[in-house]
Amino acid sequence: MSDTATIAPTASSPAKMKKTKLKPSFLDTVKKYWIFYVMMLPAAALLFVNNYIPMAGVLIAFKNINYTKGIIASPWIGFDNFKYLFSSDAAWVITRNTIGYNIVFIILNLVIAVAFAIMFNEMRSKFLSKFHQSTMFLPFFLSWVVVSYLVYAFLGVEHGYLNKVLLPKIGVDPIEWYSQPVYWLVVLPIVSTWKGIGYYTVIYMAAIIGIDNEYYEAALIDGANKWQQIRSITLPLIAPVMITMTLLQIGRIFYADFGLFFQVTRNAGALYPSTQVIDTYVYQTFLSMGDIGMSSAAGLYQSVVGFVTVFLSNLVVRRFSKENALF
């Protein structure tokens, strides 16, 4: 026999004692965190009732609704509702206006809100900082009906502040604002930004406050000025919040704020070339005629395109930075 013998591992050897860590099953997870699932049930039920059950209404977009027969028994017409939607002369105009305005709104909400958030964070007086934040946030709670009257008080032809007070002082004749579409390419972004900028500013302000002051102290020791601190510390650290907010807005790029384009413009027909969007077109053309099939087709079109847009935008973000992607 050989002097050296191979010793097989026994039950007490490390090879046998080492155990593989099994992944807990779904039932084990439920048993461990059951209290959290119970707490989640009311919100999950509300989400299911409000968001998922109504999805059955998608069938309406593919049917010619007969109110006597009901939704289920109404005849199928395939994509005829979509064909009518895109074959109209206004299809290109409303799509162009909806996308164009939303791109402008997204850019303004990002740039201006981040700028104001940084400025408020740099204010020495915390009281004034809170005061300005509250003042900017106030228009967000106003209804579009109230905002429409405020805009009319400025732009009214006979009694508007601009036509009666400001323009005569600089030697400009009164302007018929509600019959000149070109002016609303500027008016609507201003009104939208004024009303919603406080909301985005508060969000970015909260993100900036969460940054550790040690970063700024280290940069100050290295001799960095304020602009260098903002460019190298503030903006990179709040970039995930900026990307998330931008992606959420991109998801609704085919949706338009109905109150802004219907109430503020007072539904003036002369302004349609620059103010008519998908939502107002659906209301005026389809809902006013009682054709819910056309309305559902337009809504489904907006939802699908919005989903695809968010998905593609997230892929672009994920390509450059996986940490900042939504999924």
PDB file of C-alpha atoms in Angstrom, residues 2-305:
ATOM      1  CA  SER A   2       1.062   3.542  -0.608  1.00  0.00           C
ATOM      2  CA  ASP A   3       2.156   5.595   2.367  1.00  0.00           C
ATOM      3  CA  THR A   4      -0.100   8.436   1.274  1.00  0.00           C
ATOM      4  CA  ALA A   5      -3.783   7.679   1.229  1.00  0.00           C
ATOM      5  CA  THR A   6      -6.533   9.841  -0.122  1.00  0.00           C
ATOM      6  CA  ILE A   7      -8.819  10.925   2.683  1.00  0.00           C
ATOM      7  CA  ALA A   8     -12.402  11.317   1.582  1.00  0.00           C
ATOM      8  CA  PRO A   9     -14.302  14.199   3.127  1.00  0.00           C
ATOM      9  CA  THR A  10     -16.296  13.132   6.154  1.00  0.00           C
ATOM     10  CA  ALA A  11     -19.588  14.482   7.395  1.00  0.00           C
ATOM     11  CA  SER A  12     -17.723  16.920   9.570  1.00  0.00           C
ATOM     12  CA  SER A  13     -15.421  18.195   6.827  1.00  0.00           C
ATOM     13  CA  PRO A  14     -15.823  21.751   5.435  1.00  0.00           C
ATOM     14  CA  ALA A  15     -17.001  20.363   2.088  1.00  0.00           C
ATOM     15  CA  LYS A  16     -20.088  18.884   3.739  1.00  0.00           C
ATOM     16  CA  MET A  17     -20.654  21.603   6.308  1.00  0.00           C
ATOM     17  CA  LYS A  18     -20.850  24.332   3.700  1.00  0.00           C
ATOM     18  CA  LYS A  19     -24.498  24.906   2.882  1.00  0.00           C
ATOM     19  CA  THR A  20     -25.887  26.764  -0.071  1.00  0.00           C
ATOM     20  CA  LYS A  21     -28.137  29.667   0.803  1.00  0.00           C
ATOM     21  CA  LEU A  22     -31.508  29.065  -0.763  1.00  0.00           C
ATOM     22  CA  LYS A  23     -33.568  31.952  -2.096  1.00  0.00           C
ATOM     23  CA  PRO A  24     -36.720  32.374   0.033  1.00  0.00           C
ATOM     24  CA  SER A  25     -39.928  31.364  -1.702  1.00  0.00           C
ATOM     25  CA  PHE A  26     -42.880  33.672  -2.291  1.00  0.00           C
ATOM     26  CA  LEU A  27     -44.810  32.087   0.569  1.00  0.00           C
ATOM     27  CA  ASP A  28     -41.896  32.604   2.940  1.00  0.00           C
ATOM     28  CA  THR A  29     -41.727  36.250   1.933  1.00  0.00           C
ATOM     29  CA  VAL A  30     -45.464  36.695   2.484  1.00  0.00           C
ATOM     30  CA  LYS A  31     -45.271  35.039   5.908  1.00  0.00           C
ATOM     31  CA  LYS A  32     -42.396  37.282   6.922  1.00  0.00           C
ATOM     32  CA  TYR A  33     -43.816  40.575   5.671  1.00  0.00           C
ATOM     33  CA  TRP A  34     -47.550  39.836   5.835  1.00  0.00           C
ATOM     34  CA  ILE A  35     -48.307  42.965   7.853  1.00  0.00           C
ATOM     35  CA  PHE A  36     -46.933  45.160   5.052  1.00  0.00           C
ATOM     36  CA  TYR A  37     -49.052  43.360   2.459  1.00  0.00           C
ATOM     37  CA  VAL A  38     -52.123  43.963   4.612  1.00  0.00           C
ATOM     38  CA  MET A  39     -51.263  47.656   4.851  1.00  0.00           C
ATOM     39  CA  MET A  40     -50.856  47.752   1.070  1.00  0.00           C
ATOM     40  CA  LEU A  41     -54.262  46.187   0.327  1.00  0.00           C
ATOM     41  CA  PRO A  42     -56.403  49.390   0.425  1.00  0.00           C
ATOM     42  CA  ALA A  43     -54.089  51.239  -1.967  1.00  0.00           C
ATOM     43  CA  ALA A  44     -53.801  48.182  -4.235  1.00  0.00           C
ATOM     44  CA  ALA A  45     -57.592  47.799  -4.325  1.00  0.00           C
ATOM     45  CA  LEU A  46     -58.029  51.486  -5.152  1.00  0.00           C
ATOM     46  CA  LEU A  47     -55.429  51.221  -7.912  1.00  0.00           C
ATOM     47  CA  PHE A  48     -57.131  48.147  -9.349  1.00  0.00           C
ATOM     48  CA  VAL A  49     -60.611  49.696  -9.327  1.00  0.00           C
ATOM     49  CA  ASN A  50     -59.588  53.114 -10.668  1.00  0.00           C
ATOM     50  CA  ASN A  51     -56.848  52.148 -13.124  1.00  0.00           C
ATOM     51  CA  TYR A  52     -57.172  48.555 -14.256  1.00  0.00           C
ATOM     52  CA  ILE A  53     -60.897  47.823 -14.426  1.00  0.00           C
ATOM     53  CA  PRO A  54     -61.548  50.859 -16.702  1.00  0.00           C
ATOM     54  CA  MET A  55     -59.034  49.396 -19.185  1.00  0.00           C
ATOM     55  CA  ALA A  56     -61.859  47.181 -20.404  1.00  0.00           C
ATOM     56  CA  GLY A  57     -63.214  50.323 -22.040  1.00  0.00           C
ATOM     57  CA  VAL A  58     -60.460  50.008 -24.655  1.00  0.00           C
ATOM     58  CA  LEU A  59     -62.952  47.838 -26.572  1.00  0.00           C
ATOM     59  CA  ILE A  60     -64.970  50.955 -27.352  1.00  0.00           C
ATOM     60  CA  ALA A  61     -62.201  52.222 -29.651  1.00  0.00           C
ATOM     61  CA  PHE A  62     -62.744  49.231 -31.952  1.00  0.00           C
ATOM     62  CA  LYS A  63     -66.545  49.261 -32.005  1.00  0.00           C
ATOM     63  CA  ASN A  64     -69.421  51.233 -33.441  1.00  0.00           C
ATOM     64  CA  ILE A  65     -71.259  51.850 -30.207  1.00  0.00           C
ATOM     65  CA  ASN A  66     -74.981  51.209 -30.273  1.00  0.00           C
ATOM     66  CA  TYR A  67     -76.517  52.400 -27.006  1.00  0.00           C
ATOM     67  CA  THR A  68     -79.498  50.060 -27.331  1.00  0.00           C
ATOM     68  CA  LYS A  69     -77.294  46.975 -27.717  1.00  0.00           C
ATOM     69  CA  GLY A  70     -74.641  47.977 -25.211  1.00  0.00           C
ATOM     70  CA  ILE A  71     -70.856  47.909 -25.468  1.00  0.00           C
ATOM     71  CA  ILE A  72     -70.419  44.142 -25.690  1.00  0.00           C
ATOM     72  CA  ALA A  73     -73.099  43.562 -28.334  1.00  0.00           C
ATOM     73  CA  SER A  74     -72.122  46.550 -30.485  1.00  0.00           C
ATOM     74  CA  PRO A  75     -70.567  45.605 -33.850  1.00  0.00           C
ATOM     75  CA  TRP A  76     -66.804  45.503 -34.308  1.00  0.00           C
ATOM     76  CA  ILE A  77     -65.391  47.955 -36.871  1.00  0.00           C
ATOM     77  CA  GLY A  78     -61.664  47.301 -36.441  1.00  0.00           C
ATOM     78  CA  PHE A  79     -59.470  50.363 -36.923  1.00  0.00           C
ATOM     79  CA  ASP A  80     -62.095  52.531 -38.638  1.00  0.00           C
ATOM     80  CA  ASN A  81     -62.179  54.961 -35.710  1.00  0.00           C
ATOM     81  CA  PHE A  82     -58.413  55.429 -35.961  1.00  0.00           C
ATOM     82  CA  LYS A  83     -58.592  55.887 -39.725  1.00  0.00           C
ATOM     83  CA  TYR A  84     -61.081  58.715 -39.341  1.00  0.00           C
ATOM     84  CA  LEU A  85     -58.946  60.319 -36.640  1.00  0.00           C
ATOM     85  CA  PHE A  86     -55.811  60.435 -38.798  1.00  0.00           C
ATOM     86  CA  SER A  87     -57.500  61.136 -42.124  1.00  0.00           C
ATOM     87  CA  SER A  88     -58.894  64.492 -40.997  1.00  0.00           C
ATOM     88  CA  ASP A  89     -57.238  67.696 -42.156  1.00  0.00           C
ATOM     89  CA  ALA A  90     -56.526  68.739 -38.572  1.00  0.00           C
ATOM     90  CA  ALA A  91     -54.597  65.554 -37.664  1.00  0.00           C
ATOM     91  CA  TRP A  92     -51.186  67.025 -38.488  1.00  0.00           C
ATOM     92  CA  VAL A  93     -51.965  70.382 -36.842  1.00  0.00           C
ATOM     93  CA  ILE A  94     -53.178  68.961 -33.534  1.00  0.00           C
ATOM     94  CA  THR A  95     -50.301  66.458 -33.341  1.00  0.00           C
ATOM     95  CA  ARG A  96     -47.733  69.156 -34.128  1.00  0.00           C
ATOM     96  CA  ASN A  97     -49.191  71.548 -31.572  1.00  0.00           C
ATOM     97  CA  THR A  98     -49.464  68.908 -28.841  1.00  0.00           C
ATOM     98  CA  ILE A  99     -45.880  67.676 -29.206  1.00  0.00           C
ATOM     99  CA  GLY A 100     -44.391  71.116 -29.830  1.00  0.00           C
ATOM    100  CA  TYR A 101     -45.972  72.762 -26.793  1.00  0.00           C
ATOM    101  CA  ASN A 102     -45.095  69.851 -24.503  1.00  0.00           C
ATOM    102  CA  ILE A 103     -41.450  69.930 -25.592  1.00  0.00           C
ATOM    103  CA  VAL A 104     -41.323  73.634 -24.740  1.00  0.00           C
ATOM    104  CA  PHE A 105     -43.071  73.008 -21.409  1.00  0.00           C
ATOM    105  CA  ILE A 106     -40.638  70.214 -20.488  1.00  0.00           C
ATOM    106  CA  ILE A 107     -37.608  72.378 -21.229  1.00  0.00           C
ATOM    107  CA  LEU A 108     -38.970  75.390 -19.331  1.00  0.00           C
ATOM    108  CA  ASN A 109     -40.054  73.302 -16.338  1.00  0.00           C
ATOM    109  CA  LEU A 110     -36.595  71.766 -16.118  1.00  0.00           C
ATOM    110  CA  VAL A 111     -34.361  74.782 -16.703  1.00  0.00           C
ATOM    111  CA  ILE A 112     -36.345  77.439 -14.839  1.00  0.00           C
ATOM    112  CA  ALA A 113     -37.309  75.194 -11.918  1.00  0.00           C
ATOM    113  CA  VAL A 114     -33.722  74.023 -11.344  1.00  0.00           C
ATOM    114  CA  ALA A 115     -32.482  77.623 -11.577  1.00  0.00           C
ATOM    115  CA  PHE A 116     -35.022  78.848  -9.011  1.00  0.00           C
ATOM    116  CA  ALA A 117     -34.319  75.892  -6.714  1.00  0.00           C
ATOM    117  CA  ILE A 118     -30.602  76.673  -6.739  1.00  0.00           C
ATOM    118  CA  MET A 119     -31.252  80.368  -6.108  1.00  0.00           C
ATOM    119  CA  PHE A 120     -33.594  79.650  -3.197  1.00  0.00           C
ATOM    120  CA  ASN A 121     -31.036  77.273  -1.704  1.00  0.00           C
ATOM    121  CA  GLU A 122     -28.365  79.992  -1.888  1.00  0.00           C
ATOM    122  CA  MET A 123     -30.508  82.625  -0.152  1.00  0.00           C
ATOM    123  CA  ARG A 124     -29.128  83.581   3.235  1.00  0.00           C
ATOM    124  CA  SER A 125     -32.512  84.422   4.752  1.00  0.00           C
ATOM    125  CA  LYS A 126     -34.440  81.191   5.238  1.00  0.00           C
ATOM    126  CA  PHE A 127     -37.605  83.208   5.881  1.00  0.00           C
ATOM    127  CA  LEU A 128     -37.411  84.891   2.485  1.00  0.00           C
ATOM    128  CA  SER A 129     -36.580  81.569   0.857  1.00  0.00           C
ATOM    129  CA  LYS A 130     -39.713  79.954   2.329  1.00  0.00           C
ATOM    130  CA  PHE A 131     -41.784  83.026   1.450  1.00  0.00           C
ATOM    131  CA  HIS A 132     -40.731  82.945  -2.198  1.00  0.00           C
ATOM    132  CA  GLN A 133     -41.333  79.206  -2.422  1.00  0.00           C
ATOM    133  CA  SER A 134     -44.859  79.599  -1.044  1.00  0.00           C
ATOM    134  CA  THR A 135     -45.539  82.528  -3.378  1.00  0.00           C
ATOM    135  CA  MET A 136     -44.428  80.538  -6.417  1.00  0.00           C
ATOM    136  CA  PHE A 137     -46.389  77.485  -5.327  1.00  0.00           C
ATOM    137  CA  LEU A 138     -49.694  79.389  -4.920  1.00  0.00           C
ATOM    138  CA  PRO A 139     -50.652  79.524  -8.655  1.00  0.00           C
ATOM    139  CA  PHE A 140     -50.375  75.717  -8.823  1.00  0.00           C
ATOM    140  CA  PHE A 141     -53.550  75.452  -6.713  1.00  0.00           C
ATOM    141  CA  LEU A 142     -55.587  77.844  -8.848  1.00  0.00           C
ATOM    142  CA  SER A 143     -58.098  76.341 -11.255  1.00  0.00           C
ATOM    143  CA  TRP A 144     -57.738  77.044 -14.961  1.00  0.00           C
ATOM    144  CA  VAL A 145     -61.034  78.952 -14.857  1.00  0.00           C
ATOM    145  CA  VAL A 146     -59.504  81.459 -12.444  1.00  0.00           C
ATOM    146  CA  VAL A 147     -56.306  81.607 -14.480  1.00  0.00           C
ATOM    147  CA  SER A 148     -58.293  82.199 -17.672  1.00  0.00           C
ATOM    148  CA  TYR A 149     -59.936  85.268 -16.141  1.00  0.00           C
ATOM    149  CA  LEU A 150     -56.560  86.561 -14.952  1.00  0.00           C
ATOM    150  CA  VAL A 151     -55.168  86.184 -18.474  1.00  0.00           C
ATOM    151  CA  TYR A 152     -58.249  87.882 -19.915  1.00  0.00           C
ATOM    152  CA  ALA A 153     -57.744  90.769 -17.483  1.00  0.00           C
ATOM    153  CA  PHE A 154     -54.352  91.325 -19.124  1.00  0.00           C
ATOM    154  CA  LEU A 155     -55.209  90.534 -22.747  1.00  0.00           C
ATOM    155  CA  GLY A 156     -58.811  91.697 -23.066  1.00  0.00           C
ATOM    156  CA  VAL A 157     -59.338  93.815 -26.184  1.00  0.00           C
ATOM    157  CA  GLU A 158     -61.409  96.589 -24.569  1.00  0.00           C
ATOM    158  CA  HIS A 159     -60.481  96.526 -20.895  1.00  0.00           C
ATOM    159  CA  GLY A 160     -57.264  94.491 -20.786  1.00  0.00           C
ATOM    160  CA  TYR A 161     -54.330  95.936 -18.864  1.00  0.00           C
ATOM    161  CA  LEU A 162     -51.943  95.628 -21.794  1.00  0.00           C
ATOM    162  CA  ASN A 163     -54.227  97.329 -24.305  1.00  0.00           C
ATOM    163  CA  LYS A 164     -55.508 100.044 -21.961  1.00  0.00           C
ATOM    164  CA  VAL A 165     -52.427 100.881 -19.902  1.00  0.00           C
ATOM    165  CA  LEU A 166     -49.121  99.389 -20.997  1.00  0.00           C
ATOM    166  CA  LEU A 167     -49.184  99.460 -24.812  1.00  0.00           C
ATOM    167  CA  PRO A 168     -50.370 103.106 -25.119  1.00  0.00           C
ATOM    168  CA  LYS A 169     -47.458 104.229 -22.932  1.00  0.00           C
ATOM    169  CA  ILE A 170     -44.939 102.772 -25.372  1.00  0.00           C
ATOM    170  CA  GLY A 171     -46.804 103.999 -28.452  1.00  0.00           C
ATOM    171  CA  VAL A 172     -48.171 100.611 -29.606  1.00  0.00           C
ATOM    172  CA  ASP A 173     -51.718 100.221 -30.892  1.00  0.00           C
ATOM    173  CA  PRO A 174     -54.055  97.826 -29.057  1.00  0.00           C
ATOM    174  CA  ILE A 175     -53.726  94.211 -30.134  1.00  0.00           C
ATOM    175  CA  GLU A 176     -56.613  91.811 -30.641  1.00  0.00           C
ATOM    176  CA  TRP A 177     -54.983  89.006 -28.708  1.00  0.00           C
ATOM    177  CA  TYR A 178     -57.851  86.535 -29.080  1.00  0.00           C
ATOM    178  CA  SER A 179     -57.851  86.707 -32.881  1.00  0.00           C
ATOM    179  CA  GLN A 180     -54.094  86.542 -33.577  1.00  0.00           C
ATOM    180  CA  PRO A 181     -52.775  82.936 -33.281  1.00  0.00           C
ATOM    181  CA  VAL A 182     -49.100  83.900 -33.485  1.00  0.00           C
ATOM    182  CA  TYR A 183     -49.058  85.595 -30.071  1.00  0.00           C
ATOM    183  CA  TRP A 184     -50.268  82.469 -28.286  1.00  0.00           C
ATOM    184  CA  LEU A 185     -47.129  80.590 -29.206  1.00  0.00           C
ATOM    185  CA  VAL A 186     -45.557  82.737 -26.477  1.00  0.00           C
ATOM    186  CA  VAL A 187     -48.535  83.377 -24.203  1.00  0.00           C
ATOM    187  CA  LEU A 188     -49.344  79.727 -23.508  1.00  0.00           C
ATOM    188  CA  PRO A 189     -45.803  78.696 -22.446  1.00  0.00           C
ATOM    189  CA  ILE A 190     -45.635  81.740 -20.162  1.00  0.00           C
ATOM    190  CA  VAL A 191     -48.974  80.941 -18.514  1.00  0.00           C
ATOM    191  CA  SER A 192     -48.170  77.233 -18.172  1.00  0.00           C
ATOM    192  CA  THR A 193     -44.762  77.939 -16.650  1.00  0.00           C
ATOM    193  CA  TRP A 194     -46.150  80.564 -14.277  1.00  0.00           C
ATOM    194  CA  LYS A 195     -48.776  78.164 -12.974  1.00  0.00           C
ATOM    195  CA  GLY A 196     -46.698  75.006 -12.611  1.00  0.00           C
ATOM    196  CA  ILE A 197     -43.151  76.177 -11.950  1.00  0.00           C
ATOM    197  CA  GLY A 198     -43.637  76.250  -8.171  1.00  0.00           C
ATOM    198  CA  TYR A 199     -44.392  72.515  -8.087  1.00  0.00           C
ATOM    199  CA  TYR A 200     -41.198  71.546  -9.898  1.00  0.00           C
ATOM    200  CA  THR A 201     -39.138  74.076  -7.944  1.00  0.00           C
ATOM    201  CA  VAL A 202     -40.155  72.530  -4.621  1.00  0.00           C
ATOM    202  CA  ILE A 203     -39.232  69.052  -5.860  1.00  0.00           C
ATOM    203  CA  TYR A 204     -35.769  70.129  -7.031  1.00  0.00           C
ATOM    204  CA  MET A 205     -35.341  72.209  -3.877  1.00  0.00           C
ATOM    205  CA  ALA A 206     -35.959  69.108  -1.752  1.00  0.00           C
ATOM    206  CA  ALA A 207     -33.370  67.204  -3.782  1.00  0.00           C
ATOM    207  CA  ILE A 208     -30.786  69.956  -3.295  1.00  0.00           C
ATOM    208  CA  ILE A 209     -31.415  70.147   0.462  1.00  0.00           C
ATOM    209  CA  GLY A 210     -30.686  66.419   0.683  1.00  0.00           C
ATOM    210  CA  ILE A 211     -27.114  66.908  -0.563  1.00  0.00           C
ATOM    211  CA  ASP A 212     -24.484  66.515   2.168  1.00  0.00           C
ATOM    212  CA  ASN A 213     -22.798  69.843   3.010  1.00  0.00           C
ATOM    213  CA  GLU A 214     -19.446  68.073   3.265  1.00  0.00           C
ATOM    214  CA  TYR A 215     -19.226  68.067  -0.529  1.00  0.00           C
ATOM    215  CA  TYR A 216     -19.499  71.844  -0.640  1.00  0.00           C
ATOM    216  CA  GLU A 217     -17.063  72.292   2.247  1.00  0.00           C
ATOM    217  CA  ALA A 218     -14.465  70.136   0.493  1.00  0.00           C
ATOM    218  CA  ALA A 219     -14.983  72.062  -2.755  1.00  0.00           C
ATOM    219  CA  LEU A 220     -14.656  75.363  -0.899  1.00  0.00           C
ATOM    220  CA  ILE A 221     -11.349  74.223   0.604  1.00  0.00           C
ATOM    221  CA  ASP A 222     -10.135  73.357  -2.898  1.00  0.00           C
ATOM    222  CA  GLY A 223     -10.969  76.906  -4.010  1.00  0.00           C
ATOM    223  CA  ALA A 224     -14.090  76.186  -6.089  1.00  0.00           C
ATOM    224  CA  ASN A 225     -16.426  79.123  -6.662  1.00  0.00           C
ATOM    225  CA  LYS A 226     -20.234  78.957  -6.573  1.00  0.00           C
ATOM    226  CA  TRP A 227     -20.649  78.205 -10.273  1.00  0.00           C
ATOM    227  CA  GLN A 228     -18.081  75.392 -10.086  1.00  0.00           C
ATOM    228  CA  GLN A 229     -19.862  73.952  -7.038  1.00  0.00           C
ATOM    229  CA  ILE A 230     -23.209  74.038  -8.852  1.00  0.00           C
ATOM    230  CA  ARG A 231     -21.773  72.490 -12.011  1.00  0.00           C
ATOM    231  CA  SER A 232     -19.699  69.779 -10.298  1.00  0.00           C
ATOM    232  CA  ILE A 233     -21.778  68.958  -7.204  1.00  0.00           C
ATOM    233  CA  THR A 234     -25.367  70.220  -7.279  1.00  0.00           C
ATOM    234  CA  LEU A 235     -26.349  69.337 -10.840  1.00  0.00           C
ATOM    235  CA  PRO A 236     -24.761  65.842 -10.923  1.00  0.00           C
ATOM    236  CA  LEU A 237     -26.296  64.872  -7.559  1.00  0.00           C
ATOM    237  CA  ILE A 238     -29.821  65.997  -8.460  1.00  0.00           C
ATOM    238  CA  ALA A 239     -29.544  64.532 -11.973  1.00  0.00           C
ATOM    239  CA  PRO A 240     -31.564  61.381 -11.023  1.00  0.00           C
ATOM    240  CA  VAL A 241     -34.483  63.557  -9.896  1.00  0.00           C
ATOM    241  CA  MET A 242     -34.210  65.706 -13.022  1.00  0.00           C
ATOM    242  CA  ILE A 243     -34.230  62.627 -15.259  1.00  0.00           C
ATOM    243  CA  THR A 244     -37.170  61.062 -13.429  1.00  0.00           C
ATOM    244  CA  MET A 245     -39.279  64.223 -13.638  1.00  0.00           C
ATOM    245  CA  THR A 246     -38.408  64.665 -17.305  1.00  0.00           C
ATOM    246  CA  LEU A 247     -39.303  61.070 -18.160  1.00  0.00           C
ATOM    247  CA  LEU A 248     -42.634  61.428 -16.380  1.00  0.00           C
ATOM    248  CA  GLN A 249     -43.413  64.499 -18.473  1.00  0.00           C
ATOM    249  CA  ILE A 250     -42.265  62.778 -21.662  1.00  0.00           C
ATOM    250  CA  GLY A 251     -44.778  60.028 -20.901  1.00  0.00           C
ATOM    251  CA  ARG A 252     -47.540  62.602 -21.324  1.00  0.00           C
ATOM    252  CA  ILE A 253     -46.072  64.340 -24.354  1.00  0.00           C
ATOM    253  CA  PHE A 254     -49.150  63.364 -26.405  1.00  0.00           C
ATOM    254  CA  TYR A 255     -51.470  64.748 -23.742  1.00  0.00           C
ATOM    255  CA  ALA A 256     -52.316  68.423 -23.428  1.00  0.00           C
ATOM    256  CA  ASP A 257     -53.623  70.293 -20.413  1.00  0.00           C
ATOM    257  CA  PHE A 258     -57.256  70.746 -21.398  1.00  0.00           C
ATOM    258  CA  GLY A 259     -57.791  73.717 -19.084  1.00  0.00           C
ATOM    259  CA  LEU A 260     -54.815  75.593 -20.521  1.00  0.00           C
ATOM    260  CA  PHE A 261     -55.788  75.178 -24.168  1.00  0.00           C
ATOM    261  CA  PHE A 262     -59.569  75.382 -23.743  1.00  0.00           C
ATOM    262  CA  GLN A 263     -60.201  77.777 -20.851  1.00  0.00           C
ATOM    263  CA  VAL A 264     -57.289  80.199 -21.190  1.00  0.00           C
ATOM    264  CA  THR A 265     -57.796  80.650 -24.930  1.00  0.00           C
ATOM    265  CA  ARG A 266     -61.565  80.958 -24.342  1.00  0.00           C
ATOM    266  CA  ASN A 267     -61.980  78.378 -27.120  1.00  0.00           C
ATOM    267  CA  ALA A 268     -61.553  81.120 -29.715  1.00  0.00           C
ATOM    268  CA  GLY A 269     -61.894  79.600 -33.183  1.00  0.00           C
ATOM    269  CA  ALA A 270     -59.486  82.121 -34.694  1.00  0.00           C
ATOM    270  CA  LEU A 271     -56.695  80.703 -32.502  1.00  0.00           C
ATOM    271  CA  TYR A 272     -57.122  77.062 -33.553  1.00  0.00           C
ATOM    272  CA  PRO A 273     -54.056  76.977 -35.862  1.00  0.00           C
ATOM    273  CA  SER A 274     -51.783  77.514 -32.841  1.00  0.00           C
ATOM    274  CA  THR A 275     -53.929  76.378 -29.894  1.00  0.00           C
ATOM    275  CA  GLN A 276     -55.832  73.322 -31.141  1.00  0.00           C
ATOM    276  CA  VAL A 277     -54.396  70.148 -29.547  1.00  0.00           C
ATOM    277  CA  ILE A 278     -55.493  66.525 -29.408  1.00  0.00           C
ATOM    278  CA  ASP A 279     -57.508  66.892 -26.199  1.00  0.00           C
ATOM    279  CA  THR A 280     -59.497  69.940 -27.315  1.00  0.00           C
ATOM    280  CA  TYR A 281     -60.010  68.430 -30.772  1.00  0.00           C
ATOM    281  CA  VAL A 282     -61.406  65.239 -29.243  1.00  0.00           C
ATOM    282  CA  TYR A 283     -63.768  67.248 -27.056  1.00  0.00           C
ATOM    283  CA  GLN A 284     -65.009  69.534 -29.808  1.00  0.00           C
ATOM    284  CA  THR A 285     -65.208  67.009 -32.641  1.00  0.00           C
ATOM    285  CA  PHE A 286     -66.119  63.723 -31.001  1.00  0.00           C
ATOM    286  CA  LEU A 287     -67.599  64.254 -27.550  1.00  0.00           C
ATOM    287  CA  SER A 288     -69.813  67.104 -28.718  1.00  0.00           C
ATOM    288  CA  MET A 289     -71.221  64.739 -31.379  1.00  0.00           C
ATOM    289  CA  GLY A 290     -71.622  61.932 -28.844  1.00  0.00           C
ATOM    290  CA  ASP A 291     -69.229  59.611 -30.711  1.00  0.00           C
ATOM    291  CA  ILE A 292     -67.442  57.907 -27.826  1.00  0.00           C
ATOM    292  CA  GLY A 293     -65.795  55.441 -30.212  1.00  0.00           C
ATOM    293  CA  MET A 294     -63.735  58.215 -31.791  1.00  0.00           C
ATOM    294  CA  SER A 295     -62.936  59.648 -28.366  1.00  0.00           C
ATOM    295  CA  SER A 296     -61.750  56.271 -27.086  1.00  0.00           C
ATOM    296  CA  ALA A 297     -59.607  55.768 -30.195  1.00  0.00           C
ATOM    297  CA  ALA A 298     -57.887  59.106 -29.593  1.00  0.00           C
ATOM    298  CA  GLY A 299     -57.354  58.295 -25.917  1.00  0.00           C
ATOM    299  CA  LEU A 300     -55.900  54.868 -26.712  1.00  0.00           C
ATOM    300  CA  TYR A 301     -53.620  56.441 -29.309  1.00  0.00           C
ATOM    301  CA  GLN A 302     -52.322  58.914 -26.733  1.00  0.00           C
ATOM    302  CA  SER A 303     -51.761  56.204 -24.120  1.00  0.00           C
ATOM    303  CA  VAL A 304     -49.903  53.798 -26.416  1.00  0.00           C
ATOM    304  CA  VAL A 305     -47.669  56.484 -27.894  1.00  0.00           C
TER     305      VAL A 305
END
